[in-house]
Tab-separated table of C-alpha atoms and ligand atoms in Angstrom:
chain	number	residue	atom	x	y	z
L	1	UNK	CA	34.159	25.218	11.528
L	2	UNK	CA	34.130	23.837	15.069
L	3	UNK	CA	33.886	27.353	16.380
L	4	UNK	CA	31.073	28.349	14.082
L	5	UNK	CA	29.130	25.261	15.095
L	6	UNK	CA	29.581	26.175	18.726
L	7	UNK	CA	28.245	29.661	18.122
L	8	UNK	CA	25.325	28.181	16.268
L	9	UNK	CA	24.752	25.799	19.141
L	10	UNK	CA	24.516	28.658	21.547
L	11	UNK	CA	21.780	30.042	19.402
L	12	UNK	CA	19.841	26.833	19.973
L	13	UNK	CA	16.438	27.193	21.481
L	14	UNK	CA	17.274	24.972	24.406
L	15	UNK	CA	20.939	25.801	24.859
L	16	UNK	CA	20.762	28.194	27.827
L	17	UNK	CA	21.274	25.514	30.433
L	18	UNK	CA	24.090	23.695	28.668
L	19	UNK	CA	27.786	24.250	29.392
L	20	UNK	CA	29.103	22.761	26.167
L	21	UNK	CA	27.744	21.977	22.751
L	22	UNK	CA	27.129	18.402	21.679
L	23	UNK	CA	29.942	16.715	19.785
L	24	UNK	CA	29.728	16.509	16.027
L	25	UNK	CA	29.063	12.828	16.364
L	26	UNK	CA	26.137	13.371	18.715
L	27	UNK	CA	24.862	16.128	16.504
L	28	UNK	CA	24.777	13.843	13.499
L	29	UNK	CA	23.337	11.020	15.572
L	30	UNK	CA	20.478	13.040	17.014
L	31	UNK	CA	19.603	15.268	14.082
L	32	UNK	CA	16.622	14.297	11.972
L	33	UNK	CA	16.827	17.092	9.418
L	34	UNK	CA	18.185	14.846	6.678
L	35	UNK	CA	14.931	12.944	6.590
L	36	UNK	CA	12.288	15.063	8.313
L	37	UNK	CA	12.715	18.004	5.962
L	38	UNK	CA	10.181	16.344	3.782
L	39	UNK	CA	7.604	17.286	6.417
L	40	UNK	CA	8.323	20.966	5.748
L	41	UNK	CA	5.125	21.814	3.888
L	42	UNK	CA	3.020	20.188	6.595
L	43	UNK	CA	5.044	21.891	9.308
L	44	UNK	CA	4.275	25.240	7.706
L	45	UNK	CA	0.580	24.376	7.333
L	46	UNK	CA	0.466	23.475	11.008
L	47	UNK	CA	2.277	26.662	12.010
L	48	UNK	CA	-0.059	28.826	9.966
L	49	UNK	CA	-3.102	27.314	11.662
L	50	UNK	CA	-1.475	27.606	15.084
L	51	UNK	CA	-0.583	31.272	14.496
L	52	UNK	CA	-4.090	32.058	13.288
L	53	UNK	CA	-5.500	30.540	16.450
L	54	UNK	CA	-2.972	32.354	18.675
L	55	UNK	CA	-4.058	35.620	17.134
L	56	UNK	CA	-7.765	34.835	17.264
L	57	UNK	CA	-7.640	34.178	21.021
L	58	UNK	CA	-5.378	37.199	21.590
L	59	UNK	CA	-2.108	35.416	22.487
L	60	UNK	CA	-0.324	37.227	19.653
L	61	UNK	CA	-1.477	40.391	17.911
L	62	UNK	CA	-2.562	40.694	14.321
L	63	UNK	CA	0.627	42.460	13.264
L	64	UNK	CA	2.652	39.483	14.433
L	65	UNK	CA	0.224	37.164	12.640
L	66	UNK	CA	0.666	38.962	9.345
L	67	UNK	CA	4.446	38.901	9.743
L	68	UNK	CA	4.368	35.175	10.525
L	69	UNK	CA	2.154	34.489	7.530
L	70	UNK	CA	4.384	36.436	5.180
L	71	UNK	CA	7.547	34.932	6.597
L	72	UNK	CA	6.233	31.370	6.335
L	73	UNK	CA	5.057	31.917	2.799
L	74	UNK	CA	8.503	33.176	1.830
L	75	UNK	CA	10.077	30.140	3.502
L	76	UNK	CA	7.731	27.867	1.600
L	77	UNK	CA	8.859	29.489	-1.633
L	78	UNK	CA	12.494	29.047	-0.666
L	79	UNK	CA	11.951	25.373	0.130
L	80	UNK	CA	10.013	24.715	-3.061
L	81	UNK	CA	12.710	26.363	-5.142
L	82	UNK	CA	15.458	24.519	-3.358
L	83	UNK	CA	16.892	27.731	-1.990
L	84	UNK	CA	16.371	26.943	1.674
L	85	UNK	CA	19.550	26.255	3.561
L	86	UNK	CA	18.947	23.308	5.863
L	87	UNK	CA	21.344	23.256	8.787
L	88	UNK	CA	22.170	20.133	10.703
L	89	UNK	CA	23.081	22.265	13.747
L	90	UNK	CA	19.390	23.124	13.915
L	91	UNK	CA	18.481	19.465	14.413
L	92	UNK	CA	15.170	19.103	12.689
L	93	UNK	CA	12.663	20.605	10.282
L	94	UNK	CA	10.832	22.464	13.041
L	95	UNK	CA	13.828	24.375	14.371
L	96	UNK	CA	15.202	25.042	10.889
L	97	UNK	CA	11.988	26.724	9.833
L	98	UNK	CA	11.528	28.581	13.105
L	99	UNK	CA	15.084	29.966	13.015
L	100	UNK	CA	14.668	31.129	9.429
L	101	UNK	CA	11.351	32.723	10.300
L	102	UNK	CA	12.947	34.644	13.147
L	103	UNK	CA	15.783	35.729	10.875
L	104	UNK	CA	13.180	37.063	8.451
L	105	UNK	CA	10.678	38.717	10.788
L	106	UNK	CA	12.360	39.076	14.167
L	107	UNK	CA	10.446	38.756	17.456
L	108	UNK	CA	7.155	37.738	15.865
L	109	UNK	CA	8.959	34.593	14.693
L	110	UNK	CA	9.944	33.830	18.278
L	111	UNK	CA	6.324	34.154	19.395
L	112	UNK	CA	5.100	31.423	17.059
L	113	UNK	CA	6.140	28.661	19.421
L	114	UNK	CA	3.946	29.989	22.253
L	115	UNK	CA	1.575	27.291	23.572
L	116	UNK	CA	3.249	24.644	21.442
L	117	UNK	CA	6.029	22.091	21.713
L	118	UNK	CA	7.888	20.195	19.058
L	119	UNK	CA	6.240	17.123	20.542
L	120	UNK	CA	2.729	18.060	19.496
L	121	UNK	CA	4.107	19.806	16.424
L	122	UNK	CA	5.822	16.737	14.999
L	123	UNK	CA	2.841	14.511	15.778
L	124	UNK	CA	0.659	16.956	13.841
L	125	UNK	CA	3.076	17.090	10.908
L	126	UNK	CA	3.198	13.309	10.562
L	127	UNK	CA	-0.564	13.065	10.673
L	128	UNK	CA	-0.929	15.692	7.959
L	129	UNK	CA	1.710	13.937	5.866
L	130	UNK	CA	0.133	10.533	6.347
L	131	UNK	CA	-3.354	11.784	5.587
L	132	UNK	CA	-2.147	13.168	2.243
L	133	UNK	CA	-0.215	9.965	1.575
L	134	UNK	CA	-3.268	7.801	2.279
L	135	UNK	CA	-5.291	9.906	-0.138
L	136	UNK	CA	-2.660	9.525	-2.840
L	137	UNK	CA	-2.298	5.798	-2.231
L	138	UNK	CA	-6.029	5.091	-2.323
L	139	UNK	CA	-6.200	6.923	-5.663
L	140	UNK	CA	-3.336	4.823	-6.973
L	141	UNK	CA	-4.987	1.613	-5.799
L	142	UNK	CA	-8.116	2.650	-7.653
L	143	UNK	CA	-6.115	3.196	-10.832
L	144	UNK	CA	-4.701	-0.278	-10.438
L	145	UNK	CA	-8.213	-1.622	-9.902
L	146	UNK	CA	-9.270	0.067	-13.153
L	147	UNK	CA	-6.384	-1.537	-15.018
L	148	UNK	CA	-7.431	-4.894	-13.565
L	149	UNK	CA	-11.024	-4.354	-14.666
L	150	UNK	CA	-9.908	-3.448	-18.192
L	151	UNK	CA	-7.851	-6.601	-18.460
L	152	UNK	CA	-10.505	-8.770	-16.817
L	153	UNK	CA	-13.121	-7.446	-19.215
L	154	UNK	CA	-11.058	-8.615	-22.208
L	155	UNK	CA	-10.733	-12.071	-20.688
L	156	UNK	CA	-14.130	-12.934	-19.309
L	157	UNK	CA	-14.295	-15.923	-21.649
L	158	UNK	CA	-10.603	-16.802	-21.565
L	159	UNK	CA	-10.158	-20.190	-19.926
L	160	UNK	CA	-7.238	-20.886	-17.643
L	161	UNK	CA	-6.569	-23.759	-15.298
L	162	UNK	CA	-7.483	-22.734	-11.775
L	163	UNK	CA	-4.991	-24.148	-9.305
L	164	UNK	CA	-4.905	-25.517	-5.813
L	165	UNK	CA	-1.500	-26.645	-4.533
L	166	UNK	CA	-0.289	-25.236	-7.863
L	167	UNK	CA	-1.821	-28.358	-9.430
L	168	UNK	CA	-4.489	-27.945	-12.072
L	169	UNK	CA	-7.827	-27.981	-10.255
L	170	UNK	CA	-10.773	-26.661	-12.273
L	171	UNK	CA	-11.127	-24.394	-15.285
L	172	UNK	CA	-11.691	-20.763	-14.416
L	173	UNK	CA	-12.200	-17.608	-16.396
L	174	UNK	CA	-8.958	-15.616	-16.486
L	175	UNK	CA	-11.115	-12.545	-15.891
L	176	UNK	CA	-12.422	-14.200	-12.720
L	177	UNK	CA	-8.877	-14.844	-11.567
L	178	UNK	CA	-7.974	-11.189	-12.074
L	179	UNK	CA	-11.089	-10.087	-10.232
L	180	UNK	CA	-9.827	-11.913	-7.147
L	181	UNK	CA	-7.103	-9.255	-6.970
L	182	UNK	CA	-9.685	-6.544	-7.490
L	183	UNK	CA	-11.386	-7.790	-4.318
L	184	UNK	CA	-8.147	-7.811	-2.323
L	185	UNK	CA	-7.382	-4.266	-3.377
L	186	UNK	CA	-10.895	-3.209	-2.420
L	187	UNK	CA	-10.263	-4.423	1.101
L	188	UNK	CA	-6.950	-2.579	1.117
L	189	UNK	CA	-8.736	0.660	0.316
L	190	UNK	CA	-11.364	0.037	2.977
L	191	UNK	CA	-8.646	-0.603	5.557
L	192	UNK	CA	-6.759	2.558	4.599
L	193	UNK	CA	-9.904	4.657	4.815
L	194	UNK	CA	-10.611	3.266	8.246
L	195	UNK	CA	-7.048	3.969	9.334
L	196	UNK	CA	-7.424	7.513	7.966
L	197	UNK	CA	-10.147	8.237	10.523
L	198	UNK	CA	-7.674	7.708	13.337
L	199	UNK	CA	-4.888	9.555	11.522
L	200	UNK	CA	-7.164	12.527	11.091
L	201	UNK	CA	-7.161	13.806	14.697
L	202	UNK	CA	-5.317	16.871	15.947
L	203	UNK	CA	-2.534	16.468	18.550
L	204	UNK	CA	-1.645	20.191	18.612
L	205	UNK	CA	-2.524	21.768	21.945
L	206	UNK	CA	-1.072	18.865	23.895
L	207	UNK	CA	2.149	20.922	23.944
L	208	UNK	CA	5.029	19.004	25.526
L	209	UNK	CA	2.770	16.473	27.278
L	210	UNK	CA	0.337	18.081	29.718
L	211	UNK	CA	-1.404	20.743	27.676
L	212	UNK	CA	-0.729	24.446	28.010
L	213	UNK	CA	-1.690	27.270	30.348
L	214	UNK	CA	-2.654	29.560	27.451
L	215	UNK	CA	-6.335	29.908	26.485
L	216	UNK	CA	-5.943	28.015	23.204
L	217	UNK	CA	-8.735	26.951	20.835
L	218	UNK	CA	-7.935	23.448	19.685
L	219	UNK	CA	-11.204	23.009	17.805
L	220	UNK	CA	-10.348	25.992	15.680
L	221	UNK	CA	-6.925	24.569	14.775
L	222	UNK	CA	-8.523	21.199	14.004
L	223	UNK	CA	-10.978	22.863	11.688
L	224	UNK	CA	-8.346	24.935	9.936
L	225	UNK	CA	-6.267	21.841	9.251
L	226	UNK	CA	-9.213	19.695	8.194
L	227	UNK	CA	-8.921	17.298	11.134
L	228	UNK	CA	-12.084	15.456	12.115
L	229	UNK	CA	-11.495	16.113	15.793
L	230	UNK	CA	-8.853	16.568	18.458
L	231	UNK	CA	-6.811	13.981	20.339
L	232	UNK	CA	-8.576	13.840	23.679
L	233	UNK	CA	-5.662	13.166	26.024
L	234	UNK	CA	-2.526	15.283	25.867
L	235	UNK	CA	-0.176	12.491	26.969
L	236	UNK	CA	-1.612	10.164	24.376
L	237	UNK	CA	-1.598	12.897	21.733
L	238	UNK	CA	2.172	13.396	21.814
L	239	UNK	CA	3.141	9.776	22.263
L	240	UNK	CA	0.649	7.910	20.115
L	241	UNK	CA	1.981	6.388	16.907
L	242	UNK	CA	-0.741	3.738	16.564
L	243	UNK	CA	-1.925	5.434	13.422
L	244	UNK	CA	1.488	4.977	11.791
L	245	UNK	CA	1.594	1.333	12.817
L	246	UNK	CA	-1.900	0.792	11.459
L	247	UNK	CA	-0.891	2.397	8.202
L	248	UNK	CA	2.158	0.145	7.964
L	249	UNK	CA	-0.041	-2.866	8.658
L	250	UNK	CA	-2.363	-1.819	5.810
L	251	UNK	CA	0.724	-1.358	3.631
L	252	UNK	CA	2.072	-4.783	4.534
L	253	UNK	CA	-1.202	-6.428	3.526
L	254	UNK	CA	-1.364	-4.462	0.307
L	255	UNK	CA	2.189	-5.489	-0.564
L	256	UNK	CA	1.361	-9.054	0.407
L	257	UNK	CA	-1.428	-9.014	-2.173
L	258	UNK	CA	0.873	-7.581	-4.802
L	259	UNK	CA	3.540	-10.128	-3.923
L	260	UNK	CA	1.056	-12.919	-4.562
L	261	UNK	CA	0.085	-11.412	-7.876
L	262	UNK	CA	3.776	-10.936	-8.717
L	263	UNK	CA	4.547	-14.533	-7.900
L	264	UNK	CA	1.809	-15.606	-10.305
L	265	UNK	CA	3.081	-13.309	-13.044
L	266	UNK	CA	6.564	-14.740	-12.568
L	267	UNK	CA	5.301	-18.314	-12.751
L	268	UNK	CA	3.045	-17.587	-15.719
L	269	UNK	CA	5.902	-15.945	-17.559
L	270	UNK	CA	8.351	-18.781	-17.061
L	271	UNK	CA	8.777	-20.659	-20.378
L	272	UNK	CA	7.510	-23.846	-18.710
L	273	UNK	CA	4.115	-22.143	-18.272
L	274	UNK	CA	4.241	-19.498	-20.988
L	275	UNK	CA	0.770	-18.153	-20.069
L	276	UNK	CA	1.745	-14.514	-20.420
L	277	UNK	CA	4.371	-12.109	-21.644
L	278	UNK	CA	5.223	-8.877	-19.895
L	279	UNK	CA	6.162	-5.944	-22.091
L	280	UNK	CA	9.918	-5.671	-22.576
L	281	UNK	CA	10.037	-2.400	-20.693
L	282	UNK	CA	9.344	-4.292	-17.449
L	283	UNK	CA	11.981	-6.949	-17.975
L	284	UNK	CA	15.734	-7.219	-18.327
L	285	UNK	CA	18.044	-9.702	-19.969
L	286	UNK	CA	20.909	-11.668	-18.534
L	287	UNK	CA	24.486	-10.612	-19.116
L	288	UNK	CA	25.519	-14.228	-19.707
L	289	UNK	CA	22.463	-16.153	-20.927
L	290	UNK	CA	21.211	-14.578	-24.149
L	291	UNK	CA	17.876	-16.417	-24.133
L	292	UNK	CA	16.679	-14.858	-20.876
L	293	UNK	CA	13.981	-12.302	-20.321
L	294	UNK	CA	13.619	-11.787	-16.610
L	295	UNK	CA	10.484	-10.458	-14.901
L	296	UNK	CA	12.442	-8.001	-12.762
L	297	UNK	CA	9.555	-5.755	-11.842
L	298	UNK	CA	7.312	-8.421	-10.294
L	299	UNK	CA	10.366	-9.965	-8.666
L	300	UNK	CA	11.236	-6.655	-7.044
L	301	UNK	CA	7.672	-6.129	-5.885
L	302	UNK	CA	7.833	-9.553	-4.277
L	303	UNK	CA	11.173	-8.622	-2.722
L	304	UNK	CA	10.113	-5.197	-1.519
L	305	UNK	CA	7.294	-6.802	0.433
L	306	UNK	CA	10.048	-7.837	2.816
L	307	UNK	CA	11.077	-4.299	3.589
L	308	UNK	CA	7.484	-3.176	4.064
L	309	UNK	CA	6.871	-6.004	6.520
L	310	UNK	CA	10.141	-4.968	8.160
L	311	UNK	CA	8.951	-1.381	8.591
L	312	UNK	CA	5.805	-2.608	10.336
L	313	UNK	CA	7.876	-4.659	12.744
L	314	UNK	CA	10.262	-1.719	13.205
L	315	UNK	CA	7.433	0.575	14.301
L	316	UNK	CA	5.852	-2.015	16.565
L	317	UNK	CA	9.215	-2.565	18.200
L	318	UNK	CA	9.843	1.173	18.430
L	319	UNK	CA	6.666	1.643	20.463
L	320	UNK	CA	6.934	-1.482	22.554
L	321	UNK	CA	7.375	-0.661	26.258
L	322	UNK	CA	7.780	3.064	25.674
L	323	UNK	CA	6.767	4.933	28.807
L	324	UNK	CA	4.505	7.962	28.451
L	325	UNK	CA	4.767	10.477	27.015
L	326	UNK	CA	7.071	11.629	24.174
L	327	UNK	CA	10.471	9.961	23.916
L	328	UNK	CA	13.176	10.677	21.404
L	329	UNK	CA	12.728	7.104	20.201
L	330	UNK	CA	9.783	8.427	18.262
L	331	UNK	CA	12.056	10.287	15.915
L	332	UNK	CA	12.755	6.827	14.491
L	333	UNK	CA	9.171	6.588	13.240
L	334	UNK	CA	9.838	8.656	10.155
L	335	UNK	CA	12.206	6.736	7.913
L	336	UNK	CA	10.187	3.493	7.977
L	337	UNK	CA	7.020	5.462	7.375
L	338	UNK	CA	8.453	7.505	4.507
L	339	UNK	CA	9.969	4.464	2.886
L	340	UNK	CA	6.675	2.613	3.193
L	341	UNK	CA	4.837	5.433	1.435
L	342	UNK	CA	7.523	5.797	-1.266
L	343	UNK	CA	7.598	2.067	-1.934
L	344	UNK	CA	3.821	1.813	-2.154
L	345	UNK	CA	3.495	4.800	-4.457
L	346	UNK	CA	6.195	3.551	-6.833
L	347	UNK	CA	4.934	-0.035	-6.765
L	348	UNK	CA	1.325	0.911	-7.466
L	349	UNK	CA	2.291	3.194	-10.349
L	350	UNK	CA	4.481	0.606	-11.987
L	351	UNK	CA	1.926	-2.147	-11.509
L	352	UNK	CA	-0.841	-0.224	-13.225
L	353	UNK	CA	1.439	0.471	-16.159
L	354	UNK	CA	2.656	-3.131	-16.266
L	355	UNK	CA	-0.883	-4.539	-16.488
L	356	UNK	CA	-1.634	-2.445	-19.536
L	357	UNK	CA	1.341	-3.997	-21.337
L	358	UNK	CA	0.649	-7.656	-20.632
L	359	UNK	CA	0.047	-10.244	-23.394
L	360	UNK	CA	-2.047	-13.291	-22.613
L	361	UNK	CA	-1.313	-16.549	-24.443
L	362	UNK	CA	-4.865	-17.817	-24.451
L	363	UNK	CA	-4.147	-21.009	-26.363
L	364	UNK	CA	-1.421	-22.065	-23.984
L	365	UNK	CA	-3.656	-21.424	-20.970
L	366	UNK	CA	-6.388	-23.465	-22.570
L	367	UNK	CA	-4.061	-26.363	-23.390
L	368	UNK	CA	-2.837	-26.369	-19.797
L	369	UNK	CA	-6.398	-26.688	-18.543
L	370	UNK	CA	-7.025	-29.572	-20.961
L	371	UNK	CA	-3.860	-31.398	-19.959
L	372	UNK	CA	-4.604	-31.133	-16.272
L	373	UNK	CA	-8.002	-32.934	-16.246
L	374	UNK	CA	-9.566	-29.752	-14.990
L	375	UNK	CA	-13.073	-31.079	-15.663
L	376	UNK	CA	-12.723	-34.240	-13.555
L	377	UNK	CA	-14.937	-32.691	-10.854
L	378	UNK	CA	-17.559	-32.023	-13.507
L	379	UNK	CA	-17.653	-35.699	-14.429
L	380	UNK	CA	-18.087	-36.565	-10.754
L	381	UNK	CA	-20.845	-33.977	-10.350
L	382	UNK	CA	-22.572	-35.404	-13.436
L	383	UNK	CA	-22.616	-38.872	-11.860
L	384	UNK	CA	-23.912	-37.479	-8.575
L	385	UNK	CA	-26.717	-35.665	-10.350
L	386	UNK	CA	-27.626	-39.032	-11.905
L	387	UNK	CA	-27.925	-40.614	-8.460
L	388	UNK	CA	-24.474	-41.868	-7.431
L	389	UNK	CA	-23.112	-40.958	-3.991
L	390	UNK	CA	-20.297	-38.413	-4.346
L	391	UNK	CA	-17.589	-40.678	-2.904
L	392	UNK	CA	-18.359	-43.418	-5.423
L	393	UNK	CA	-18.390	-40.906	-8.241
L	394	UNK	CA	-15.021	-39.614	-7.046
L	395	UNK	CA	-13.523	-43.086	-7.309
L	396	UNK	CA	-14.992	-43.747	-10.757
L	397	UNK	CA	-13.588	-40.485	-12.082
L	398	UNK	CA	-10.166	-41.241	-10.609
L	399	UNK	CA	-10.120	-44.427	-12.675
L	400	UNK	CA	-11.270	-42.595	-15.786
L	401	UNK	CA	-8.504	-40.024	-15.320
L	402	UNK	CA	-5.926	-42.774	-14.995
L	403	UNK	CA	-7.235	-44.342	-18.195
L	404	UNK	CA	-7.083	-41.026	-20.068
L	405	UNK	CA	-3.623	-40.364	-18.676
L	406	UNK	CA	-2.391	-43.663	-20.133
L	407	UNK	CA	-3.898	-42.682	-23.458
L	408	UNK	CA	-2.393	-39.174	-23.131
L	409	UNK	CA	-5.695	-37.503	-23.782
L	410	UNK	CA	-8.241	-35.362	-21.980
L	411	UNK	CA	-11.445	-36.775	-20.474
L	412	UNK	CA	-13.444	-34.971	-23.125
L	413	UNK	CA	-11.469	-36.829	-25.784
L	414	UNK	CA	-12.572	-40.271	-24.586
L	415	UNK	CA	-15.376	-41.919	-26.540
L	416	UNK	CA	-18.737	-42.612	-24.945
L	417	UNK	CA	-18.059	-46.347	-24.887
L	418	UNK	CA	-14.705	-45.758	-23.203
L	419	UNK	CA	-16.414	-43.619	-20.571
L	420	UNK	CA	-19.169	-46.183	-20.091
L	421	UNK	CA	-16.555	-48.733	-18.960
L	422	UNK	CA	-16.407	-46.748	-15.752
L	423	UNK	CA	-20.115	-46.195	-15.281
L	424	UNK	CA	-23.008	-47.289	-17.422
L	425	UNK	CA	-25.072	-44.262	-16.405
L	426	UNK	CA	-22.839	-41.991	-18.486
L	427	UNK	CA	-24.688	-40.847	-21.624
L	428	UNK	CA	-23.983	-38.710	-24.660
L	429	UNK	CA	-24.926	-35.533	-22.760
L	430	UNK	CA	-21.733	-35.889	-20.668
L	431	UNK	CA	-19.710	-34.110	-23.343
L	432	UNK	CA	-21.374	-30.769	-22.697
L	433	UNK	CA	-20.112	-31.029	-19.109
L	434	UNK	CA	-16.609	-32.155	-19.939
L	435	UNK	CA	-15.729	-29.156	-22.087
L	436	UNK	CA	-13.906	-26.318	-20.376
L	437	UNK	CA	-16.714	-23.911	-21.251
L	438	UNK	CA	-19.362	-26.307	-19.974
L	439	UNK	CA	-17.507	-26.576	-16.703
L	440	UNK	CA	-17.110	-22.817	-16.300
L	441	UNK	CA	-20.666	-22.017	-17.307
L	442	UNK	CA	-22.061	-24.463	-14.775
L	443	UNK	CA	-20.604	-22.449	-11.850
L	444	UNK	CA	-23.250	-19.869	-12.346
L	445	UNK	CA	-23.973	-18.185	-9.021
L	446	UNK	CA	-22.702	-14.939	-7.495
L	447	UNK	CA	-18.991	-15.378	-6.841
L	448	UNK	CA	-18.702	-18.275	-9.313
L	449	UNK	CA	-16.506	-18.364	-12.393
L	450	UNK	CA	-19.269	-18.574	-15.023
L	451	UNK	CA	-18.545	-15.808	-17.542
L	452	UNK	CA	-22.033	-14.379	-16.964
L	453	UNK	CA	-21.157	-13.938	-13.295
L	454	UNK	CA	-17.749	-12.476	-14.055
L	455	UNK	CA	-19.356	-9.972	-16.393
L	456	UNK	CA	-21.832	-8.974	-13.690
L	457	UNK	CA	-19.028	-8.638	-11.136
L	458	UNK	CA	-17.127	-6.321	-13.470
L	459	UNK	CA	-20.190	-4.161	-14.070
L	460	UNK	CA	-20.761	-3.931	-10.332
L	461	UNK	CA	-17.097	-3.091	-9.723
L	462	UNK	CA	-17.152	-0.300	-12.305
L	463	UNK	CA	-20.174	1.177	-10.590
L	464	UNK	CA	-18.435	1.080	-7.207
L	465	UNK	CA	-15.271	2.663	-8.582
L	466	UNK	CA	-17.116	5.529	-10.198
L	467	UNK	CA	-18.863	6.244	-6.900
L	468	UNK	CA	-15.541	6.833	-5.135
U	501	LIG	N1	12.726	15.636	15.664
U	501	LIG	C1	11.851	15.240	16.714
U	501	LIG	C2	11.069	13.999	16.298
U	501	LIG	O1	11.101	13.674	15.162
U	501	LIG	C3	10.895	16.343	17.005
U	501	LIG	C4	10.393	16.338	18.401
U	501	LIG	C5	11.520	16.587	19.312
U	501	LIG	N2	11.073	16.856	20.632
U	501	LIG	C6	11.970	16.920	21.623
U	501	LIG	N3	11.517	17.194	22.779
U	501	LIG	N4	13.227	16.680	21.436
U	501	LIG	O2	10.446	13.348	17.068
């Protein structure tokens, strides 16, 4: 085994100047094949474009190009059918594929790496991978937005207590509350699309760090791979990972939004609140307490936000103080990035499904709004509209709330004469303001919680989503 590894080592692309092979330990430590093999399809895409360009400018001939194309397409088949034999002795995805290509087609395979380095190759692969991932993730966010719109639409008129400090504040439409998350997700998409512009630049051609002496056509490669342009400085091209950091920052914010939503679902589902029920398929029981139904999925989303934030910090730290240009440190960019993508994809899928199986306990929500004096501000506003300064009105209402609290009833349940004890300017018309609906309907401007506004916001959102 040792011997075979040594022979393999000697076949390494860079082994000519070495007197001894690396130890097994070093081999395992430095190899990235166990995780970067998932870049294989992008590596092949990049190689195909590179080969086409090499042939078009006359660096390789068309016979070699055809051989390379056939060889790479066979390798792609092998990988897709799980028949490709990945070898740790060959370090990474790039060398594994190149070695196999050479085994299949001979010298033409060895010519593929002309005017290229693994440094610009890997940077290209990651950008292709990330571009595809961003496209998938934005689609998934949109599906989640659709699920939110569907739920919000059913609950435009459903009253819930809006909170500040987790204390009942003012009545809001549950649909309005859900639409707040629609907005957050919209910003997440906008951020990802902006990040995509910087992902979508071609590093290939930078070679190891300084460019190459061959008459390459970088614009052609960029076009073939669907990049919007080329990286303009070769040193920057091979060493830049800003785009990955930006992506992780977008991911961290997205997960932060979902963690907030999850926290609310968890609170709403606790028996003390009992605002909602999640479908059983998103919950588990306790092995000791038979009464429990635990909101595992939202709890895990909340928890996984930690690892996504961690990946962002990992990449920032990876790049901090790195001298130009490529350093092996950069090999460490992949696992955090892959895990970020995997976590986002799984989380978004599960969230969309979870929202379609949610039950809303409208009566309980309503009772909670009643119990919390959610319309106290409306009483104050009523007094202000009748001429009292706001601060005085505030004080009067505080007294009225205390009175109602002692009677264990809502403000709207006090009689007119009881209310008049606090201010004689209160008249019969107050009751239309003190109802939950009256309060919601009065906040009737763009961005407000009046059901008419929520309905308009949903219509607008549907229009935006169908334009994407
Ligand atoms: N596996 C390496 C990485 O992920 C590929 C580039 C290696 N380049 C080098 N000069 N060793 O970054």
